[in-house]
mmCIF file of C-alpha atoms in Angstrom:
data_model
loop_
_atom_site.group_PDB
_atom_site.id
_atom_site.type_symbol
_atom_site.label_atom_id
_atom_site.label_comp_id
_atom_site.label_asym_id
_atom_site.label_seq_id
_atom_site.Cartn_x
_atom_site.Cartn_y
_atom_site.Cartn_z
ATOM 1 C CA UNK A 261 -2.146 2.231 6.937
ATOM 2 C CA UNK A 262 -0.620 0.424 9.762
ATOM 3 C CA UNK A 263 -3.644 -2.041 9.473
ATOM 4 C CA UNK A 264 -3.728 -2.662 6.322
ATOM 5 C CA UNK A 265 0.640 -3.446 5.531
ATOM 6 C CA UNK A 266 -0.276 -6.158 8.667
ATOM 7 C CA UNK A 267 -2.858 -7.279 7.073
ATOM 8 C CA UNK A 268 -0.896 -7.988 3.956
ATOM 9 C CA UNK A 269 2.440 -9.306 5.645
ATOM 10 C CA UNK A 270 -0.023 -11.992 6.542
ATOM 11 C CA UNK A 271 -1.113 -12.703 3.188
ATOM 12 C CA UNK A 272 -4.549 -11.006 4.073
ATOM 13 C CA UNK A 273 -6.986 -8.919 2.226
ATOM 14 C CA UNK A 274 -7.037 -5.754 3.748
ATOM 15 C CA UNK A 275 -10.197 -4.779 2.887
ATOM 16 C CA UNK A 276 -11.428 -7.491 5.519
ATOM 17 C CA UNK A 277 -10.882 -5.491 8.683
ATOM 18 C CA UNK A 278 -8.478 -5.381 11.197
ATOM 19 C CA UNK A 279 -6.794 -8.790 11.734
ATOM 20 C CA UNK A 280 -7.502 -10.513 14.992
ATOM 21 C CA UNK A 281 -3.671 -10.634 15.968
ATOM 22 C CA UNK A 282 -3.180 -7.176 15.144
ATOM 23 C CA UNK A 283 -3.854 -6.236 19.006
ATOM 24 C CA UNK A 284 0.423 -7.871 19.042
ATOM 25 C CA UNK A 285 1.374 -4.599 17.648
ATOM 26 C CA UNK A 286 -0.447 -2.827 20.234
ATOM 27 C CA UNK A 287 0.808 -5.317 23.118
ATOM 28 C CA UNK A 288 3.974 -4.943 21.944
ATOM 29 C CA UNK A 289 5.126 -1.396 22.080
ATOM 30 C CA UNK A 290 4.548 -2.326 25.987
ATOM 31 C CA UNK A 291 6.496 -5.561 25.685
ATOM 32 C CA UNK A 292 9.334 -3.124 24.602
ATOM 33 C CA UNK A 293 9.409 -1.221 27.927
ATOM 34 C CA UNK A 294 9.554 -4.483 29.868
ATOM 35 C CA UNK A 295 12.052 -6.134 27.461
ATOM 36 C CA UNK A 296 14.357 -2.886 27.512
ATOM 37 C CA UNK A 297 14.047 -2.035 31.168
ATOM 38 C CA UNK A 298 18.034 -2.013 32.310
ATOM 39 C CA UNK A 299 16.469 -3.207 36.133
ATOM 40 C CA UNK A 300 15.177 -6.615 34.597
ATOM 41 C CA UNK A 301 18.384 -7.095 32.373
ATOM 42 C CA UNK A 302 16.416 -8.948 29.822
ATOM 43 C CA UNK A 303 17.859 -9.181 25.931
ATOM 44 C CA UNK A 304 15.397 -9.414 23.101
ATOM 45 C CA UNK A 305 17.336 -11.911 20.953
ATOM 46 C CA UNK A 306 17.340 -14.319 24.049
ATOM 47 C CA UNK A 307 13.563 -14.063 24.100
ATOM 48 C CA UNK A 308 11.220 -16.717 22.592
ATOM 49 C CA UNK A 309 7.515 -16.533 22.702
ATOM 50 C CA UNK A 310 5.963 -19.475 24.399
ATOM 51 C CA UNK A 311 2.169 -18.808 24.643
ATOM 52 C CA UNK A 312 0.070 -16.193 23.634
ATOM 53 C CA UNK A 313 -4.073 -15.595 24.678
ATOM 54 C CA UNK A 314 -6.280 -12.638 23.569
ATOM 55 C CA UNK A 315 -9.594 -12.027 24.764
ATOM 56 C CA UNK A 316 -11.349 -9.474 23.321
ATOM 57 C CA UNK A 317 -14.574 -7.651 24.986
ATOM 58 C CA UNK A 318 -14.656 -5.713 21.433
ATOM 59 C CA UNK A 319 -12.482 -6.079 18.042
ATOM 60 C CA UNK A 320 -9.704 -2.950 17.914
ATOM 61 C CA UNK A 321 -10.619 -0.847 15.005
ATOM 62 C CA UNK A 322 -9.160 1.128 12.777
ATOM 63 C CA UNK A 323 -9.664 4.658 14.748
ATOM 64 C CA UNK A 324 -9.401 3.599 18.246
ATOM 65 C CA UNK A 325 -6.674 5.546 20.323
ATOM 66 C CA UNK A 326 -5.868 2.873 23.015
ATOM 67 C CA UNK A 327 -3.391 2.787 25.937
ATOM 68 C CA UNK A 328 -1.599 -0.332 27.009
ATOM 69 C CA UNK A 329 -0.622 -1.572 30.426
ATOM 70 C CA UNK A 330 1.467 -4.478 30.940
ATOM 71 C CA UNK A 331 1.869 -6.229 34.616
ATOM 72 C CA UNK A 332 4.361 -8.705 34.646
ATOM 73 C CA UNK A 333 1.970 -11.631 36.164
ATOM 74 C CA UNK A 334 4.680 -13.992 36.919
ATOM 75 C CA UNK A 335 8.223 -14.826 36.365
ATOM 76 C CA UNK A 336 9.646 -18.721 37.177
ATOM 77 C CA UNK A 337 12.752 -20.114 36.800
ATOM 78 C CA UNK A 338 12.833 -23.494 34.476
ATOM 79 C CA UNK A 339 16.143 -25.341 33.377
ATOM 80 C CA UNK A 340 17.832 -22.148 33.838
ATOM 81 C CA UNK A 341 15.758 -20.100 31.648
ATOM 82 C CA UNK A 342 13.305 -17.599 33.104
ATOM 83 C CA UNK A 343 9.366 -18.010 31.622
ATOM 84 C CA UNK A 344 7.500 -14.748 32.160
ATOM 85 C CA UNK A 345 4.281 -14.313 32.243
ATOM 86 C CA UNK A 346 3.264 -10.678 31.165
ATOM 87 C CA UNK A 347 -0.555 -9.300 30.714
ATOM 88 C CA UNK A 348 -1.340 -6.146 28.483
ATOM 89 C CA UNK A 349 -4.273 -4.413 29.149
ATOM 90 C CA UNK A 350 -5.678 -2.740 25.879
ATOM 91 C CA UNK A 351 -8.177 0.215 26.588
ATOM 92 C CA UNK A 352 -9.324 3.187 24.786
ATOM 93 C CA UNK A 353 -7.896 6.410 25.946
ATOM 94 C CA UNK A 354 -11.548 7.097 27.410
ATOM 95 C CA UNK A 355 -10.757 3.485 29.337
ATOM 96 C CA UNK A 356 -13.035 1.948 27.717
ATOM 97 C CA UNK A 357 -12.107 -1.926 27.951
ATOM 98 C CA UNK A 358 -10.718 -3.618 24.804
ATOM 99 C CA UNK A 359 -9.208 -6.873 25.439
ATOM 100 C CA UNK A 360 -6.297 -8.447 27.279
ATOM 101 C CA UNK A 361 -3.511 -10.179 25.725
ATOM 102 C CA UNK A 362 -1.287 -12.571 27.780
ATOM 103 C CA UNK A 363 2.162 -13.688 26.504
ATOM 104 C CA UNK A 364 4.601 -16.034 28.298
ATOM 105 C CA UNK A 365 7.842 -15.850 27.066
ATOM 106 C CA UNK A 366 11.212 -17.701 27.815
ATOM 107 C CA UNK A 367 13.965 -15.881 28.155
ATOM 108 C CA UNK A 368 17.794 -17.469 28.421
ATOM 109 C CA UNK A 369 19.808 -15.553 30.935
ATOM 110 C CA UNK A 370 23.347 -14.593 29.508
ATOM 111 C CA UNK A 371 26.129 -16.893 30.305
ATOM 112 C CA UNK A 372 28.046 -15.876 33.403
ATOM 113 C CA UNK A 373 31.605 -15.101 31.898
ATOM 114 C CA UNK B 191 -24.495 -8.775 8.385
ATOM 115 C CA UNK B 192 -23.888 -10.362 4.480
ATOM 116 C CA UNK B 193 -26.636 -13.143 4.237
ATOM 117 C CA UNK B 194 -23.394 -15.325 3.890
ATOM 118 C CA UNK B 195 -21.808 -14.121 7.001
ATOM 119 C CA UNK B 196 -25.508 -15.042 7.814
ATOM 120 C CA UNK B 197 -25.354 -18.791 6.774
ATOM 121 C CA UNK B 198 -21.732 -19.404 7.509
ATOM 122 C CA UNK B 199 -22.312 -18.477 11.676
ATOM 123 C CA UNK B 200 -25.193 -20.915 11.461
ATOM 124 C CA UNK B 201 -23.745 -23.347 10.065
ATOM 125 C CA UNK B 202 -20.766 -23.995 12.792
ATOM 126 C CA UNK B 203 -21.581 -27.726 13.465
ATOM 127 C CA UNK B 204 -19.341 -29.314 16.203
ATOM 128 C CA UNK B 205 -16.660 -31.879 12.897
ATOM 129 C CA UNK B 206 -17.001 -28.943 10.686
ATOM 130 C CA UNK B 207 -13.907 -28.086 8.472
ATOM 131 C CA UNK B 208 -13.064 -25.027 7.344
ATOM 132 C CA UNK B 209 -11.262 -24.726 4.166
ATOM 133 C CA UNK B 210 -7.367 -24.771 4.854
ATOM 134 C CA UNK B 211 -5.076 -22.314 3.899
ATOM 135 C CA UNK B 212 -1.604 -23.151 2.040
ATOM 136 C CA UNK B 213 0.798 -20.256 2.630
ATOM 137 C CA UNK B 214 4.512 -20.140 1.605
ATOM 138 C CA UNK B 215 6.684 -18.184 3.928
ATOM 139 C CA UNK B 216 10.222 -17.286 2.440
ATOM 140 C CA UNK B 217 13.165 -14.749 4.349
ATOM 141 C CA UNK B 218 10.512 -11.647 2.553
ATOM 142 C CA UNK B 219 7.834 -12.289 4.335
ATOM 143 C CA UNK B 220 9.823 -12.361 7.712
ATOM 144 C CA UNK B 221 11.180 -9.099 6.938
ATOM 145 C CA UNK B 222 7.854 -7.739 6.139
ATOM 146 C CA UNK B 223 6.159 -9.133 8.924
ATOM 147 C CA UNK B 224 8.989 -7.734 11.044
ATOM 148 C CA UNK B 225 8.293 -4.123 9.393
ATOM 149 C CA UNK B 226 4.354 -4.372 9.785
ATOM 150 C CA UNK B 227 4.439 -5.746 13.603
ATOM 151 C CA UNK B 228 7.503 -3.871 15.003
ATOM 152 C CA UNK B 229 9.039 -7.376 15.771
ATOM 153 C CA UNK B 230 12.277 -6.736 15.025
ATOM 154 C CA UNK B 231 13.735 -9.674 17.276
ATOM 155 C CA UNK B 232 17.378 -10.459 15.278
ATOM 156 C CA UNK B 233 16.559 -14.664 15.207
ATOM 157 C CA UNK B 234 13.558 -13.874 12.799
ATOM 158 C CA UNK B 235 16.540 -12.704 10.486
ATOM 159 C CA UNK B 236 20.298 -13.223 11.176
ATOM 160 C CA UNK B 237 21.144 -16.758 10.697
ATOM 161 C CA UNK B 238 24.257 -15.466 12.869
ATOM 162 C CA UNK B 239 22.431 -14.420 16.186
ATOM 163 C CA UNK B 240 20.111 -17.399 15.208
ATOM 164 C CA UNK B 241 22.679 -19.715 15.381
ATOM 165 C CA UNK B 242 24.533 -18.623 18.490
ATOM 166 C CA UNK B 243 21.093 -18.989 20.307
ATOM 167 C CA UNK B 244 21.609 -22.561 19.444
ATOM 168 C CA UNK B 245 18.198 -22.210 16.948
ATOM 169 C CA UNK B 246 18.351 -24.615 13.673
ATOM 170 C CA UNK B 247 18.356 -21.252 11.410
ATOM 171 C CA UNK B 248 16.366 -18.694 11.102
ATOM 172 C CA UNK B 249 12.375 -18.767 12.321
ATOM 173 C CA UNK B 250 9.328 -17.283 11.589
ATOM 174 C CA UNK B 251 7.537 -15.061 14.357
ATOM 175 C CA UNK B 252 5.258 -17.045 16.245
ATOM 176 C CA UNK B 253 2.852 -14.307 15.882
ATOM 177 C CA UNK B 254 3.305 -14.919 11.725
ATOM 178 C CA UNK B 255 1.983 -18.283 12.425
ATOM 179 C CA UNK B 256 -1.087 -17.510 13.897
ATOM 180 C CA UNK B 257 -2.091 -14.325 12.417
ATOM 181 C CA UNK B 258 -2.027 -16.884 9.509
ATOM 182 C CA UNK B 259 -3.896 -19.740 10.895
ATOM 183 C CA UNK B 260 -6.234 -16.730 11.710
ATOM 184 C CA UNK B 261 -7.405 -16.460 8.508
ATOM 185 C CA UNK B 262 -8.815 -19.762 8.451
ATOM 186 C CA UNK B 263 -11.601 -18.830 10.518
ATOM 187 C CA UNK B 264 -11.809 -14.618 9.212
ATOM 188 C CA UNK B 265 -11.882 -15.866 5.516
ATOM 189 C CA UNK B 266 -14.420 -18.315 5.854
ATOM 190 C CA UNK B 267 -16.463 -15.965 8.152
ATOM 191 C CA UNK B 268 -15.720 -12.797 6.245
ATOM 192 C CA UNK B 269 -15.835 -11.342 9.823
ATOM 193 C CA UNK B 270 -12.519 -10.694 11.904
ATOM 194 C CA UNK B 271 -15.057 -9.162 14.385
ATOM 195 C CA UNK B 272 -17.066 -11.827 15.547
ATOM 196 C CA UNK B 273 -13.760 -13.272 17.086
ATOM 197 C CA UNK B 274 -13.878 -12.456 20.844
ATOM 198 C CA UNK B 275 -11.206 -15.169 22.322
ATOM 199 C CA UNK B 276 -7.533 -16.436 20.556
ATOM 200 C CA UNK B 277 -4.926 -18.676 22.349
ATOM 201 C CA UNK B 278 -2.281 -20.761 21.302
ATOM 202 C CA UNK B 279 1.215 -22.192 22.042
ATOM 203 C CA UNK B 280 4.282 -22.117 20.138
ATOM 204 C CA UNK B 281 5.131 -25.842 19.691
ATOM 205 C CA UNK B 282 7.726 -25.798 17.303
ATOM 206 C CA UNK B 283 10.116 -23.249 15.528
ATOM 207 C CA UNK B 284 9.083 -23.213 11.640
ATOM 208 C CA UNK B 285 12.672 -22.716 10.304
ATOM 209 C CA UNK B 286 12.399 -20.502 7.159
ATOM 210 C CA UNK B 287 15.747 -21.024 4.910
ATOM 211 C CA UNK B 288 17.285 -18.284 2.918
ATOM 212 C CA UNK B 289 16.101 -19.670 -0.862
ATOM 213 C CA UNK B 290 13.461 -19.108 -3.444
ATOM 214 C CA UNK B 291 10.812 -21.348 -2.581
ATOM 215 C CA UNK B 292 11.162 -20.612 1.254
ATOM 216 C CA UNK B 293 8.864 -23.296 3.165
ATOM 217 C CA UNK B 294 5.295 -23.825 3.140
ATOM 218 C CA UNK B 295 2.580 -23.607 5.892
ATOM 219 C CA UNK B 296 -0.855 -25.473 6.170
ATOM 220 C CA UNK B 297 -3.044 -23.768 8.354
ATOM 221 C CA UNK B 298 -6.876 -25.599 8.779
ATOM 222 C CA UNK B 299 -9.439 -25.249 11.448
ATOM 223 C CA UNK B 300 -12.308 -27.715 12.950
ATOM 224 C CA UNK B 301 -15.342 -26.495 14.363
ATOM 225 C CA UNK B 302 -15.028 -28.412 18.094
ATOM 226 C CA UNK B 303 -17.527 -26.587 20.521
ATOM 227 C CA UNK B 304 -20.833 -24.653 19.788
ATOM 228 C CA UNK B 305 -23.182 -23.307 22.329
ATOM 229 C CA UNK B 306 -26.175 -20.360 21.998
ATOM 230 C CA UNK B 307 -23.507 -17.601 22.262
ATOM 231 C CA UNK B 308 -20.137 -19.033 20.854
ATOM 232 C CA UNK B 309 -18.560 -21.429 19.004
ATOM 233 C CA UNK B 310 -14.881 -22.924 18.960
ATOM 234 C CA UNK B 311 -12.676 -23.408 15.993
ATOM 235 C CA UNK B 312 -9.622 -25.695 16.584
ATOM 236 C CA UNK B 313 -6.725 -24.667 14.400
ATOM 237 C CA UNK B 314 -3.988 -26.877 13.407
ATOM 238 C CA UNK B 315 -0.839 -25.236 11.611
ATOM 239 C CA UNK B 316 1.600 -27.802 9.629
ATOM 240 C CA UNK B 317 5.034 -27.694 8.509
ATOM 241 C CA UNK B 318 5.396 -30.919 6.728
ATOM 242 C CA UNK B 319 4.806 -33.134 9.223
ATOM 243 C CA UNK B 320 4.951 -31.281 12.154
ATOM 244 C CA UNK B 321 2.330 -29.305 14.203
ATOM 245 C CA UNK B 322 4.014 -26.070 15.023
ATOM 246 C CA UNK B 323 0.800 -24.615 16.719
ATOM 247 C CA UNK B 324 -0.780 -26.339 20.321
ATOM 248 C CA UNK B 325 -3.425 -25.407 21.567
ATOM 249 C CA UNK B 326 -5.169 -22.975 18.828
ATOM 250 C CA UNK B 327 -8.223 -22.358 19.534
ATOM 251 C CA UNK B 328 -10.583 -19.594 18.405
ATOM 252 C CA UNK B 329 -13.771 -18.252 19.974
ATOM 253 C CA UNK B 330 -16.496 -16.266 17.890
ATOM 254 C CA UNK B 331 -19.687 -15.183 19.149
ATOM 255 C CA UNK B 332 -22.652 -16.368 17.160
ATOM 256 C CA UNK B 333 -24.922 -13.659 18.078
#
């Protein structure tokens, strides 16, 4: 059901299959720890996604009961603003490789009052 | 495999075009894209919090954007699992404004590598004049 409302907030036929950017949804409940971890004092609205890379070893399917591991690969400091480089590992829960999908995003610290 | 599917994976020729997509975003289909992925990051709807982060308005997800230029290459293949790679940058913000005819997207694709195993769709995503995709490329096995 998930699927297939993705599929059509895309303008997609949901009949097709599972959209290849659907793995975001997945990647994203992870995102959600990093972006609401109090120790990295990061703030969703300030975030803007830069990049984004998926590789796939097989397509997610409608079924699969995955796990997803995010490392934060890299953080630099540009202008002021932070870029962070984050990788999500997407497995079944039998770890069974899925794909990978790598996100940098800039983030704009709060202003110091 | 659809003797289509078939004919379509065999004929990715390095200058092929796929057909392009035209796709009209308005402040709904934020909102529903929002719901579906779980983005619910406030500049993809407040024009207040959009504002104040010094955006011109409010923007589409990036993610929005290339799900959609997606679909050039899973509509023409009929196949959203033959795609094994996906990468792109965020170039530009596509600034949706708060009326009835929203703005409109044009997503196309060009075929741009081919080898025994794979094949390489460039995507290009326009609004108006601007390229608000770099670097789209998509990778589908051809086996």
């Amino acid at each position: 059901m998930k699927v297939a409302e993705f599929a059509r907030a895309l303008g997609g036929d949901p009949s097709q299959g599972v959209p290849p950017t659907f793995g975001i949804v997945v990647a994203a409940q992870a995102w959600e720890s990093m972006f609401g971890d109090p120790e990295l004092g990061l703030a969703l609205h300030r975030i803007v996604h830069g990049d984004q890379k998926f590789s796939w070893q097989r397509p997610l399917r409608t079924g699969d009961t995955v796990t997803a591991t995010l490392r934060i690969e890299q953080v630099r400091e540009r202008g002021g603003m932070q870029m962070i480089t984050s990788s999500v590992a997407i497995a079944t829960i039998d770890d069974e490789p899925i794909g990978t999908a790598v996100a940098t995003f800039v983030h704009t610290p709060e202003p110091v009052a | 495999m659809s003797a289509r599917e078939d004919d379509r994976v065999g004929a990715l020729e390095v200058g092929a075009a796929l057909p392009a997509i035209h796709h009209t975003l308005t402040r709904e289909s934020l909102i529903r894209y929002a719901g579906a992925s779980g983005d619910f990051n406030p500049i993809h709807f407040s024009d207040r919090i959009a504002d104040a982060m010094g955006l011109p308005g409010v923007i589409a997800h990036g993610m929005l954007t290339a799900g959609l230029a997606a679909r050039v290459v899973t509509e023409w293949l009929g196949d959203a699992e033959r795609i094994v790679g996906y990468q792109l940058r965020f170039t530009r913000p596509v600034v949706v404004p708060d009326t009835d005819d929203g703005v409109e997207l044009v997503l196309s694709g060009t075929v741009t590598a081919v080898d025994d195993a794979t094949a390489t769709i460039t995507l290009d995503a326009r609004c108006g004049d601007e390229r608000v995709l770099g670097g789209a490329k998509v990778t589908v096995t051809r086996g």
